[in-house]
Amino acid sequence: MIKKLCGIALLSLATVTALAQTPVEVTGLLKKKRPTVKLFKVDEGKTVEIASSAPTQDGKFGFLFFPGYEGLYVIGTGTAVSPNENYRFYLKAGDKLSLILDEKNYELTGKNNSEENVLLDQWNKLSDPIYQKSINFMGVNSTFVDFFPELETIAVQSRTFLNGKATKNRKFNQQMKNIIQLDMVNYATNFLNTPRSAHPSVEEYSPYYARLKAQDLAKNTSLLYSYPWGSRVLSATISVNLRQQNIKYAPGLEGLKSTLSFIPNDTLKGDAILETALRYKNYTDYKDLMDAYGKYILTAGQKKRNLDIATPLLTLKPGDDAYAFSYPDKESNTVSMASLKGKVVLVDVWATWCGPCKAEIPHLKKLEEEMKGKDVEIISLSTDAPKDKEKWLKMIKDENLGGTQLFAGGPGNEFSQYYKVNTIPRFLVFDRKGKIVTVDSPRPSSPALKALLEKTLAEK
């Protein structure tokens, strides 16, 4: 829940108060004309807005929130996709942050800022010349002729910047090394990848770029995922490396193949694939992409994003591939759509609390008896909430439910989202090859369902 209170935004996150009983307090002064100041968290190398504060007439703004983690957060007046007008700060429970935001950068004020943010501010001041020319470049007439020498000077200074500057926070000390590294990459690549009055050839790149390797950044997720613009930095670095290796731009899967060759980590490959999928406008292209690279969609977050991308593109017409579901049965054994190939599959989407669903149970049992000995698999897919799993198991036993009983884990499960199941019961039929016959079949109480199953069985 986000509340705007006369220049101070109170972000109350009940789910994380156990992690941080003392809130972070941010007080600031906005010295430029912007309607809001935003607070972002860092989520897998991207920023996600979690609160906004409408400044008072004299520019005062603030945030009071319980941090869900210790690490980098972003405060600024920009958008979630760009570092422009956005600034990263290291925050943990109980921290106070006081600052001024102006047209060029931020400035810490007061005496209560943490030692972590004081050190970040020192680095910010040192690297400000290349930040201004690379990120905050509006109105700055800079080309590679003046930028490259400053980049090389600050690159040298960055290597010794932390000498004798360790804070008492060991976790931050390690992350500070990563922040410096990624800030430098961010500034160096953003400069090359944004419009300028003159652009260098690869042969004119300064020595810093010869050491810039996407493979070094993408060995694992931890480096990029904790940095607000980690995903952006990796993409920008790959773009520079492609030019350095004289690899021409190619659209579609061919271009993606080149991109993935620079990413050794499979999870980060999955992220790059999803970024490509976001640009697709039809299911055919999306399916070609997933057929080629879907094996890299690994994490729960990636699978959720993948489903969010796919769902609007789906036609769900007969002959389309069935969703590759995988759910536990009543004995906790995993049953997948792939394991059912060779059988005609009837899926009943239901829940223990659903009266119309329960009204179909006697008819479903009768249909199951009539289909006995035939290549028909009847799947009953429960959409009961996780807290009601025991109720589901009890009903299976009490009602002597047959077929294959699977637990999808709530009404927002992937199967229901994929097939746009908004009401239950819902019955779906798939052929022996795992293709859609119908995603809204007759119910077992109708003789038309038995006829449809027999017709599907008879097809070669």
CSV table of C-alpha atoms in Angstrom, one decimal:
chain,number,residue,atom,x,y,z
A,1,MET,CA,0.0,0.0,0.0
A,2,ILE,CA,1.4,3.4,-1.0
A,3,LYS,CA,0.2,6.6,0.6
A,4,LYS,CA,1.1,10.2,-0.4
A,5,LEU,CA,1.2,12.6,2.5
A,6,CYS,CA,2.1,16.2,1.7
A,7,GLY,CA,5.5,15.5,0.4
A,8,ILE,CA,6.2,12.3,2.4
A,9,ALA,CA,5.4,8.9,1.1
A,10,LEU,CA,4.8,6.2,3.6
A,11,LEU,CA,5.4,2.7,2.2
A,12,SER,CA,4.0,0.1,4.5
A,13,LEU,CA,5.1,-3.4,3.5
A,14,ALA,CA,3.5,-5.8,6.0
A,15,THR,CA,5.2,-8.8,4.5
A,16,VAL,CA,8.7,-7.5,5.3
A,17,THR,CA,8.3,-5.9,8.7
A,18,ALA,CA,9.7,-9.0,10.3
A,19,LEU,CA,12.9,-8.5,8.3
A,20,ALA,CA,13.2,-4.8,9.3
A,21,GLN,CA,11.4,-3.5,12.4
A,22,THR,CA,13.0,-0.1,12.1
A,23,PRO,CA,12.1,1.9,9.0
A,24,VAL,CA,14.3,3.8,6.6
A,25,GLU,CA,13.6,7.6,6.7
A,26,VAL,CA,14.3,9.6,3.6
A,27,THR,CA,14.0,13.4,3.6
A,28,GLY,CA,14.7,15.5,0.6
A,29,LEU,CA,14.5,18.8,-1.3
A,30,LEU,CA,13.7,18.8,-5.0
A,31,LYS,CA,15.3,21.7,-6.9
A,32,LYS,CA,13.8,21.1,-10.3
A,33,LYS,CA,10.3,21.1,-11.8
A,34,ARG,CA,9.1,17.5,-11.6
A,35,PRO,CA,5.6,16.4,-10.3
A,36,THR,CA,6.9,13.4,-8.3
A,37,VAL,CA,9.9,11.8,-6.7
A,38,LYS,CA,10.0,8.0,-7.0
A,39,LEU,CA,11.4,5.3,-4.9
A,40,PHE,CA,12.5,2.1,-6.6
A,41,LYS,CA,13.7,-1.3,-5.4
A,42,VAL,CA,16.1,-3.4,-7.4
A,43,ASP,CA,14.7,-6.7,-8.7
A,44,GLU,CA,16.9,-9.0,-10.8
A,45,GLY,CA,18.9,-6.1,-12.4
A,46,LYS,CA,16.0,-3.8,-13.0
A,47,THR,CA,14.3,-1.1,-11.0
A,48,VAL,CA,10.7,-1.4,-9.9
A,49,GLU,CA,8.8,1.6,-8.5
A,50,ILE,CA,7.5,1.0,-5.0
A,51,ALA,CA,6.4,4.5,-3.9
A,52,SER,CA,6.2,8.1,-5.1
A,53,SER,CA,6.2,11.4,-3.2
A,54,ALA,CA,4.5,14.6,-4.4
A,55,PRO,CA,6.8,17.4,-3.3
A,56,THR,CA,5.3,20.3,-1.4
A,57,GLN,CA,5.3,23.8,-2.9
A,58,ASP,CA,8.7,24.5,-1.5
A,59,GLY,CA,10.1,21.2,-2.9
A,60,LYS,CA,10.1,19.0,0.2
A,61,PHE,CA,9.6,15.3,-0.2
A,62,GLY,CA,10.2,12.1,1.7
A,63,PHE,CA,9.8,8.4,2.2
A,64,LEU,CA,9.3,6.2,5.3
A,65,PHE,CA,9.4,2.5,4.6
A,66,PHE,CA,10.6,-0.9,5.8
A,67,PRO,CA,13.3,-2.2,3.4
A,68,GLY,CA,12.6,-5.7,2.1
A,69,TYR,CA,16.4,-6.2,1.8
A,70,GLU,CA,19.7,-4.5,2.6
A,71,GLY,CA,21.2,-3.1,-0.5
A,72,LEU,CA,20.7,-0.6,-3.3
A,73,TYR,CA,17.5,1.4,-3.8
A,74,VAL,CA,17.0,4.1,-6.3
A,75,ILE,CA,15.5,7.6,-5.7
A,76,GLY,CA,14.8,10.1,-8.5
A,77,THR,CA,12.5,11.7,-11.0
A,78,GLY,CA,13.2,9.4,-14.0
A,79,THR,CA,11.6,6.3,-15.3
A,80,ALA,CA,12.2,2.7,-14.3
A,81,VAL,CA,14.1,1.8,-17.4
A,82,SER,CA,16.9,4.4,-17.3
A,83,PRO,CA,19.5,5.8,-14.9
A,84,ASN,CA,18.8,9.3,-16.1
A,85,GLU,CA,17.6,11.5,-13.2
A,86,ASN,CA,17.8,8.5,-10.9
A,87,TYR,CA,20.4,7.8,-8.2
A,88,ARG,CA,21.3,4.7,-6.2
A,89,PHE,CA,21.7,4.6,-2.5
A,90,TYR,CA,22.5,1.8,-0.1
A,91,LEU,CA,19.8,1.4,2.5
A,92,LYS,CA,19.2,-0.9,5.5
A,93,ALA,CA,16.9,-0.9,8.5
A,94,GLY,CA,17.1,2.2,10.5
A,95,ASP,CA,19.0,4.3,8.0
A,96,LYS,CA,18.4,8.0,7.5
A,97,LEU,CA,19.0,9.6,4.2
A,98,SER,CA,18.9,13.4,3.6
A,99,LEU,CA,19.5,14.8,0.2
A,100,ILE,CA,18.9,17.5,-2.5
A,101,LEU,CA,17.9,16.6,-6.0
A,102,ASP,CA,18.8,19.2,-8.7
A,103,GLU,CA,19.1,19.2,-12.5
A,104,LYS,CA,22.5,17.7,-12.5
A,105,ASN,CA,22.8,15.2,-9.6
A,106,TYR,CA,22.1,14.8,-6.0
A,107,GLU,CA,23.8,16.2,-2.9
A,108,LEU,CA,23.8,14.7,0.6
A,109,THR,CA,22.8,17.1,3.4
A,110,GLY,CA,22.8,17.0,7.2
A,111,LYS,CA,24.9,14.8,9.4
A,112,ASN,CA,22.8,11.6,9.7
A,113,ASN,CA,23.6,9.9,6.4
A,114,SER,CA,25.0,6.4,6.8
A,115,GLU,CA,28.7,5.8,6.2
A,116,GLU,CA,27.8,3.6,3.2
A,117,ASN,CA,26.0,6.5,1.5
A,118,VAL,CA,28.8,8.9,2.4
A,119,LEU,CA,31.3,6.6,0.6
A,120,LEU,CA,28.9,6.2,-2.3
A,121,ASP,CA,28.7,10.0,-2.5
A,122,GLN,CA,32.5,10.3,-2.6
A,123,TRP,CA,32.6,7.9,-5.6
A,124,ASN,CA,29.7,9.8,-7.2
A,125,LYS,CA,31.7,13.0,-7.0
A,126,LEU,CA,34.8,11.4,-8.4
A,127,SER,CA,33.0,9.9,-11.4
A,128,ASP,CA,30.6,12.8,-12.0
A,129,PRO,CA,32.5,14.2,-15.0
A,130,ILE,CA,31.8,11.0,-17.1
A,131,TYR,CA,28.4,10.6,-15.5
A,132,GLN,CA,27.4,14.0,-16.8
A,133,LYS,CA,28.6,13.3,-20.3
A,134,SER,CA,27.2,9.8,-20.5
A,135,ILE,CA,24.0,9.6,-18.5
A,136,ASN,CA,22.9,13.2,-17.9
A,137,PHE,CA,24.0,14.3,-21.3
A,138,MET,CA,21.1,16.7,-22.1
A,139,GLY,CA,22.6,20.0,-23.0
A,140,VAL,CA,26.2,18.7,-22.8
A,141,ASN,CA,28.0,18.9,-26.1
A,142,SER,CA,30.4,16.0,-25.6
A,143,THR,CA,32.0,13.7,-28.1
A,144,PHE,CA,34.4,10.8,-27.7
A,145,VAL,CA,37.3,13.3,-28.2
A,146,ASP,CA,36.8,14.8,-24.8
A,147,PHE,CA,35.0,11.8,-23.1
A,148,PHE,CA,37.6,9.1,-23.7
A,149,PRO,CA,40.5,10.9,-21.9
A,150,GLU,CA,38.3,11.5,-18.8
A,151,LEU,CA,37.0,7.9,-18.9
A,152,GLU,CA,40.6,6.6,-18.9
A,153,THR,CA,41.6,8.9,-16.0
A,154,ILE,CA,38.7,7.9,-13.8
A,155,ALA,CA,39.2,4.2,-14.7
A,156,VAL,CA,42.7,4.4,-13.3
A,157,GLN,CA,41.4,6.3,-10.2
A,158,SER,CA,38.6,3.7,-9.7
A,159,ARG,CA,41.1,1.0,-9.1
A,160,THR,CA,42.5,2.6,-6.0
A,161,PHE,CA,39.5,4.6,-4.9
A,162,LEU,CA,38.6,2.1,-2.1
A,163,ASN,CA,42.1,2.0,-0.6
A,164,GLY,CA,41.8,2.9,3.1
A,165,LYS,CA,38.0,3.6,2.8
A,166,ALA,CA,36.4,0.4,4.2
A,167,THR,CA,33.3,0.9,6.2
A,168,LYS,CA,32.3,-1.2,9.2
A,169,ASN,CA,29.8,-3.0,6.9
A,170,ARG,CA,31.5,-5.9,5.2
A,171,LYS,CA,28.6,-6.7,2.9
A,172,PHE,CA,28.6,-3.2,1.6
A,173,ASN,CA,32.3,-3.1,1.2
A,174,GLN,CA,32.1,-6.0,-1.2
A,175,GLN,CA,29.1,-4.6,-3.1
A,176,MET,CA,30.9,-1.2,-3.4
A,177,LYS,CA,33.5,-2.9,-5.5
A,178,ASN,CA,30.8,-4.2,-7.8
A,179,ILE,CA,29.0,-0.8,-7.9
A,180,ILE,CA,32.2,0.9,-9.0
A,181,GLN,CA,32.8,-1.7,-11.7
A,182,LEU,CA,29.3,-1.5,-13.1
A,183,ASP,CA,29.1,2.3,-12.9
A,184,MET,CA,32.2,2.4,-15.1
A,185,VAL,CA,30.7,0.0,-17.6
A,186,ASN,CA,27.4,1.8,-17.5
A,187,TYR,CA,29.0,5.2,-18.3
A,188,ALA,CA,31.3,3.8,-20.9
A,189,THR,CA,28.7,1.8,-22.8
A,190,ASN,CA,25.9,4.4,-22.5
A,191,PHE,CA,28.1,7.0,-24.0
A,192,LEU,CA,28.7,4.9,-27.1
A,193,ASN,CA,25.1,3.8,-27.4
A,194,THR,CA,23.4,7.2,-27.3
A,195,PRO,CA,23.2,9.9,-30.0
A,196,ARG,CA,26.3,12.2,-30.3
A,197,SER,CA,27.4,14.8,-32.8
A,198,ALA,CA,30.3,12.5,-33.7
A,199,HIS,CA,30.8,8.7,-33.1
A,200,PRO,CA,34.1,6.9,-33.0
A,201,SER,CA,35.1,3.9,-35.1
A,202,VAL,CA,36.0,0.7,-33.2
A,203,GLU,CA,39.6,1.5,-34.0
A,204,GLU,CA,39.3,4.8,-32.2
A,205,TYR,CA,37.9,3.3,-29.0
A,206,SER,CA,40.0,4.1,-25.9
A,207,PRO,CA,41.9,1.3,-24.1
A,208,TYR,CA,39.1,0.8,-21.5
A,209,TYR,CA,36.9,-0.8,-24.1
A,210,ALA,CA,39.4,-3.5,-24.9
A,211,ARG,CA,39.0,-4.8,-21.4
A,212,LEU,CA,35.2,-4.7,-21.5
A,213,LYS,CA,33.8,-8.2,-21.9
A,214,ALA,CA,30.2,-9.1,-21.5
A,215,GLN,CA,31.2,-12.7,-20.6
A,216,ASP,CA,33.0,-11.3,-17.5
A,217,LEU,CA,29.8,-9.6,-16.3
A,218,ALA,CA,27.5,-12.6,-17.1
A,219,LYS,CA,29.3,-15.4,-15.3
A,220,ASN,CA,26.5,-15.5,-12.7
A,221,THR,CA,23.5,-13.5,-11.7
A,222,SER,CA,24.7,-12.0,-8.4
A,223,LEU,CA,26.7,-9.2,-9.9
A,224,LEU,CA,24.1,-7.9,-12.3
A,225,TYR,CA,21.0,-8.7,-10.3
A,226,SER,CA,22.0,-6.5,-7.4
A,227,TYR,CA,22.7,-3.4,-9.6
A,228,PRO,CA,19.7,-1.2,-10.5
A,229,TRP,CA,20.6,-1.2,-14.2
A,230,GLY,CA,22.3,-4.6,-14.5
A,231,SER,CA,20.1,-5.9,-17.3
A,232,ARG,CA,20.6,-2.7,-19.3
A,233,VAL,CA,24.4,-2.7,-18.7
A,234,LEU,CA,24.7,-6.3,-19.9
A,235,SER,CA,22.7,-5.5,-23.1
A,236,ALA,CA,24.7,-2.4,-23.7
A,237,THR,CA,28.0,-4.2,-23.3
A,238,ILE,CA,27.0,-6.9,-25.7
A,239,SER,CA,26.1,-4.2,-28.2
A,240,VAL,CA,29.6,-2.8,-27.9
A,241,ASN,CA,31.2,-6.2,-28.1
A,242,LEU,CA,29.3,-7.0,-31.3
A,243,ARG,CA,30.7,-4.0,-32.9
A,244,GLN,CA,34.2,-4.8,-31.7
A,245,GLN,CA,34.0,-8.2,-33.2
A,246,ASN,CA,32.4,-6.9,-36.4
A,247,ILE,CA,29.3,-9.0,-36.0
A,248,LYS,CA,26.6,-7.4,-38.0
A,249,TYR,CA,23.1,-6.8,-36.6
A,250,ALA,CA,20.6,-9.5,-37.6
A,251,PRO,CA,16.9,-9.6,-36.7
A,252,GLY,CA,15.1,-12.4,-35.1
A,253,LEU,CA,16.6,-15.7,-33.9
A,254,GLU,CA,19.8,-15.2,-35.8
A,255,GLY,CA,20.5,-12.0,-33.9
A,256,LEU,CA,19.5,-13.5,-30.6
A,257,LYS,CA,21.9,-16.4,-31.2
A,258,SER,CA,24.7,-13.8,-31.5
A,259,THR,CA,23.6,-12.2,-28.3
A,260,LEU,CA,23.4,-15.4,-26.3
A,261,SER,CA,27.0,-16.3,-27.4
A,262,PHE,CA,28.2,-13.5,-25.1
A,263,ILE,CA,26.2,-14.9,-22.0
A,264,PRO,CA,27.7,-17.9,-20.3
A,265,ASN,CA,25.1,-18.1,-17.5
A,266,ASP,CA,21.9,-19.9,-18.4
A,267,THR,CA,19.6,-17.8,-16.2
A,268,LEU,CA,20.8,-14.6,-17.8
A,269,LYS,CA,20.3,-16.2,-21.2
A,270,GLY,CA,16.7,-16.7,-20.1
A,271,ASP,CA,16.4,-13.0,-19.3
A,272,ALA,CA,17.7,-12.0,-22.7
A,273,ILE,CA,15.2,-14.4,-24.4
A,274,LEU,CA,12.3,-12.9,-22.5
A,275,GLU,CA,13.5,-9.4,-23.5
A,276,THR,CA,13.3,-10.5,-27.1
A,277,ALA,CA,9.9,-12.1,-26.6
A,278,LEU,CA,8.5,-8.8,-25.3
A,279,ARG,CA,8.9,-7.3,-28.7
A,280,TYR,CA,6.9,-10.1,-30.5
A,281,LYS,CA,3.4,-9.3,-31.8
A,282,ASN,CA,2.2,-12.7,-32.8
A,283,TYR,CA,2.2,-16.2,-31.3
A,284,THR,CA,3.9,-17.8,-34.3
A,285,ASP,CA,7.1,-15.8,-33.8
A,286,TYR,CA,6.9,-16.3,-30.0
A,287,LYS,CA,6.5,-20.1,-30.5
A,288,ASP,CA,9.5,-20.3,-32.8
A,289,LEU,CA,11.5,-18.4,-30.2
A,290,MET,CA,10.5,-20.8,-27.4
A,291,ASP,CA,11.0,-23.9,-29.5
A,292,ALA,CA,14.6,-22.7,-30.1
A,293,TYR,CA,15.4,-21.3,-26.6
A,294,GLY,CA,12.7,-22.1,-24.2
A,295,LYS,CA,15.0,-24.4,-22.3
A,296,TYR,CA,16.6,-21.3,-20.8
A,297,ILE,CA,13.4,-20.2,-19.0
A,298,LEU,CA,14.5,-21.6,-15.7
A,299,THR,CA,13.4,-19.6,-12.6
A,300,ALA,CA,9.9,-19.2,-11.2
A,301,GLY,CA,10.1,-15.5,-12.0
A,302,GLN,CA,11.1,-16.1,-15.6
A,303,LYS,CA,8.3,-18.6,-16.0
A,304,LYS,CA,5.8,-16.1,-14.7
A,305,ARG,CA,7.1,-13.4,-17.0
A,306,ASN,CA,7.0,-15.9,-19.9
A,307,LEU,CA,3.4,-16.7,-19.2
A,308,ASP,CA,2.5,-13.0,-19.0
A,309,ILE,CA,4.1,-12.5,-22.4
A,310,ALA,CA,2.6,-15.5,-24.1
A,311,THR,CA,-1.0,-15.2,-22.8
A,312,PRO,CA,-2.0,-12.1,-24.9
A,313,LEU,CA,-0.5,-13.7,-28.0
A,314,LEU,CA,-2.4,-17.0,-27.7
A,315,THR,CA,-5.1,-18.0,-30.1
A,316,LEU,CA,-5.9,-21.2,-28.3
A,317,LYS,CA,-7.3,-22.7,-31.5
A,318,PRO,CA,-7.5,-26.5,-32.3
A,319,GLY,CA,-4.1,-27.8,-33.3
A,320,ASP,CA,-2.1,-25.5,-31.2
A,321,ASP,CA,0.3,-27.1,-28.7
A,322,ALA,CA,-1.0,-27.7,-25.3
A,323,TYR,CA,0.5,-25.8,-22.3
A,324,ALA,CA,3.4,-27.8,-20.9
A,325,PHE,CA,2.0,-28.0,-17.4
A,326,SER,CA,3.7,-29.9,-14.5
A,327,TYR,CA,1.9,-30.4,-11.2
A,328,PRO,CA,2.0,-32.8,-8.2
A,329,ASP,CA,-0.6,-35.5,-7.8
A,330,LYS,CA,-2.1,-36.6,-4.5
A,331,GLU,CA,1.1,-38.7,-3.7
A,332,SER,CA,3.3,-35.7,-4.6
A,333,ASN,CA,4.5,-37.3,-7.8
A,334,THR,CA,4.9,-34.9,-10.7
A,335,VAL,CA,2.6,-35.3,-13.7
A,336,SER,CA,3.4,-33.3,-16.8
A,337,MET,CA,1.6,-32.8,-20.1
A,338,ALA,CA,4.6,-34.3,-21.9
A,339,SER,CA,4.1,-37.6,-19.9
A,340,LEU,CA,0.6,-37.9,-21.3
A,341,LYS,CA,1.6,-37.9,-25.0
A,342,GLY,CA,-0.1,-40.8,-26.8
A,343,LYS,CA,-3.4,-40.4,-24.8
A,344,VAL,CA,-6.4,-38.3,-25.3
A,345,VAL,CA,-6.5,-36.0,-22.3
A,346,LEU,CA,-9.5,-34.5,-20.6
A,347,VAL,CA,-8.7,-31.8,-18.0
A,348,ASP,CA,-11.3,-30.8,-15.5
A,349,VAL,CA,-10.4,-27.5,-13.8
A,350,TRP,CA,-12.3,-27.4,-10.4
A,351,ALA,CA,-12.1,-26.6,-6.7
A,352,THR,CA,-13.5,-28.2,-3.5
A,353,TRP,CA,-15.6,-25.1,-2.8
A,354,CYS,CA,-17.2,-25.0,-6.2
A,355,GLY,CA,-20.8,-26.2,-6.2
A,356,PRO,CA,-21.2,-26.7,-9.9
A,357,CYS,CA,-17.9,-28.5,-10.0
A,358,LYS,CA,-19.1,-31.0,-7.4
A,359,ALA,CA,-22.3,-31.4,-9.3
A,360,GLU,CA,-20.3,-32.8,-12.2
A,361,ILE,CA,-18.4,-35.4,-10.1
A,362,PRO,CA,-21.0,-38.2,-10.5
A,363,HIS,CA,-21.1,-37.7,-14.3
A,364,LEU,CA,-17.3,-37.6,-14.4
A,365,LYS,CA,-17.1,-40.9,-12.6
A,366,LYS,CA,-19.6,-42.4,-15.0
A,367,LEU,CA,-17.6,-41.1,-18.0
A,368,GLU,CA,-14.4,-42.5,-16.4
A,369,GLU,CA,-16.0,-45.9,-16.2
A,370,GLU,CA,-17.2,-45.8,-19.8
A,371,MET,CA,-13.7,-44.8,-21.0
A,372,LYS,CA,-11.9,-47.5,-19.0
A,373,GLY,CA,-9.5,-49.5,-21.1
A,374,LYS,CA,-9.2,-46.7,-23.7
A,375,ASP,CA,-6.3,-44.3,-24.2
A,376,VAL,CA,-8.1,-41.5,-22.3
A,377,GLU,CA,-6.5,-39.8,-19.3
A,378,ILE,CA,-8.9,-37.8,-17.1
A,379,ILE,CA,-7.1,-35.1,-15.2
A,380,SER,CA,-8.8,-33.3,-12.4
A,381,LEU,CA,-6.8,-30.1,-11.7
A,382,SER,CA,-7.6,-28.5,-8.4
A,383,THR,CA,-7.4,-24.7,-8.1
A,384,ASP,CA,-7.8,-24.7,-4.4
A,385,ALA,CA,-5.5,-22.3,-2.5
A,386,PRO,CA,-2.4,-23.9,-1.0
A,387,LYS,CA,-3.8,-23.5,2.5
A,388,ASP,CA,-6.7,-25.8,1.5
A,389,LYS,CA,-4.5,-28.7,0.2
A,390,GLU,CA,-5.5,-30.9,3.1
A,391,LYS,CA,-9.2,-30.2,2.4
A,392,TRP,CA,-8.5,-31.3,-1.2
A,393,LEU,CA,-6.8,-34.5,-0.1
A,394,LYS,CA,-9.7,-35.3,2.3
A,395,MET,CA,-12.3,-34.8,-0.4
A,396,ILE,CA,-10.4,-37.1,-2.8
A,397,LYS,CA,-10.5,-39.8,-0.1
A,398,ASP,CA,-14.1,-39.2,1.1
A,399,GLU,CA,-15.6,-39.0,-2.4
A,400,ASN,CA,-13.4,-41.8,-3.8
A,401,LEU,CA,-12.4,-39.5,-6.7
A,402,GLY,CA,-10.8,-41.3,-9.6
A,403,GLY,CA,-8.7,-40.2,-12.5
A,404,THR,CA,-5.5,-38.3,-12.0
A,405,GLN,CA,-5.9,-35.7,-9.3
A,406,LEU,CA,-3.4,-32.8,-9.6
A,407,PHE,CA,-3.0,-29.7,-7.3
A,408,ALA,CA,-2.3,-26.5,-9.2
A,409,GLY,CA,-2.0,-24.3,-6.1
A,410,GLY,CA,-4.5,-21.5,-6.3
A,411,PRO,CA,-6.9,-19.9,-8.8
A,412,GLY,CA,-4.0,-17.8,-10.2
A,413,ASN,CA,-2.0,-20.9,-11.3
A,414,GLU,CA,-0.2,-21.0,-14.7
A,415,PHE,CA,-2.6,-23.4,-16.3
A,416,SER,CA,-5.6,-21.2,-15.5
A,417,GLN,CA,-3.8,-18.1,-16.6
A,418,TYR,CA,-2.7,-19.6,-19.9
A,419,TYR,CA,-6.1,-20.9,-20.8
A,420,LYS,CA,-7.9,-17.8,-19.4
A,421,VAL,CA,-10.0,-19.8,-17.0
A,422,ASN,CA,-12.1,-17.3,-15.2
A,423,THR,CA,-15.0,-19.5,-14.2
A,424,ILE,CA,-15.1,-23.2,-13.1
A,425,PRO,CA,-15.8,-25.9,-13.8
A,426,ARG,CA,-14.0,-25.8,-17.1
A,427,PHE,CA,-13.2,-28.8,-19.3
A,428,LEU,CA,-10.5,-29.0,-21.9
A,429,VAL,CA,-9.6,-31.8,-24.4
A,430,PHE,CA,-6.2,-32.5,-26.0
A,431,ASP,CA,-5.4,-35.1,-28.6
A,432,ARG,CA,-2.8,-37.9,-28.6
A,433,LYS,CA,-0.1,-35.5,-29.9
A,434,GLY,CA,-0.6,-33.0,-27.2
A,435,LYS,CA,-2.5,-30.6,-29.4
A,436,ILE,CA,-5.6,-28.6,-28.4
A,437,VAL,CA,-8.9,-30.1,-29.4
A,438,THR,CA,-11.0,-27.6,-27.5
A,439,VAL,CA,-10.3,-25.4,-24.5
A,440,ASP,CA,-14.0,-25.2,-23.6
A,441,SER,CA,-15.6,-28.6,-24.0
A,442,PRO,CA,-19.0,-29.8,-23.0
A,443,ARG,CA,-19.3,-30.9,-19.4
A,444,PRO,CA,-19.5,-34.6,-18.4
A,445,SER,CA,-23.2,-34.2,-17.8
A,446,SER,CA,-23.6,-33.7,-21.5
A,447,PRO,CA,-23.4,-36.7,-23.9
A,448,ALA,CA,-21.5,-34.5,-26.3
A,449,LEU,CA,-18.3,-34.8,-24.2
A,450,LYS,CA,-18.2,-38.6,-24.5
A,451,ALA,CA,-18.9,-38.2,-28.3
A,452,LEU,CA,-16.0,-35.7,-28.5
A,453,LEU,CA,-13.6,-38.0,-26.7
A,454,GLU,CA,-14.5,-41.0,-28.9
A,455,LYS,CA,-14.1,-38.9,-32.1
A,456,THR,CA,-10.7,-37.7,-30.9
A,457,LEU,CA,-9.7,-41.3,-30.1
A,458,ALA,CA,-10.6,-42.4,-33.6
A,459,GLU,CA,-8.4,-39.8,-35.3
A,460,LYS,CA,-5.0,-40.8,-36.4
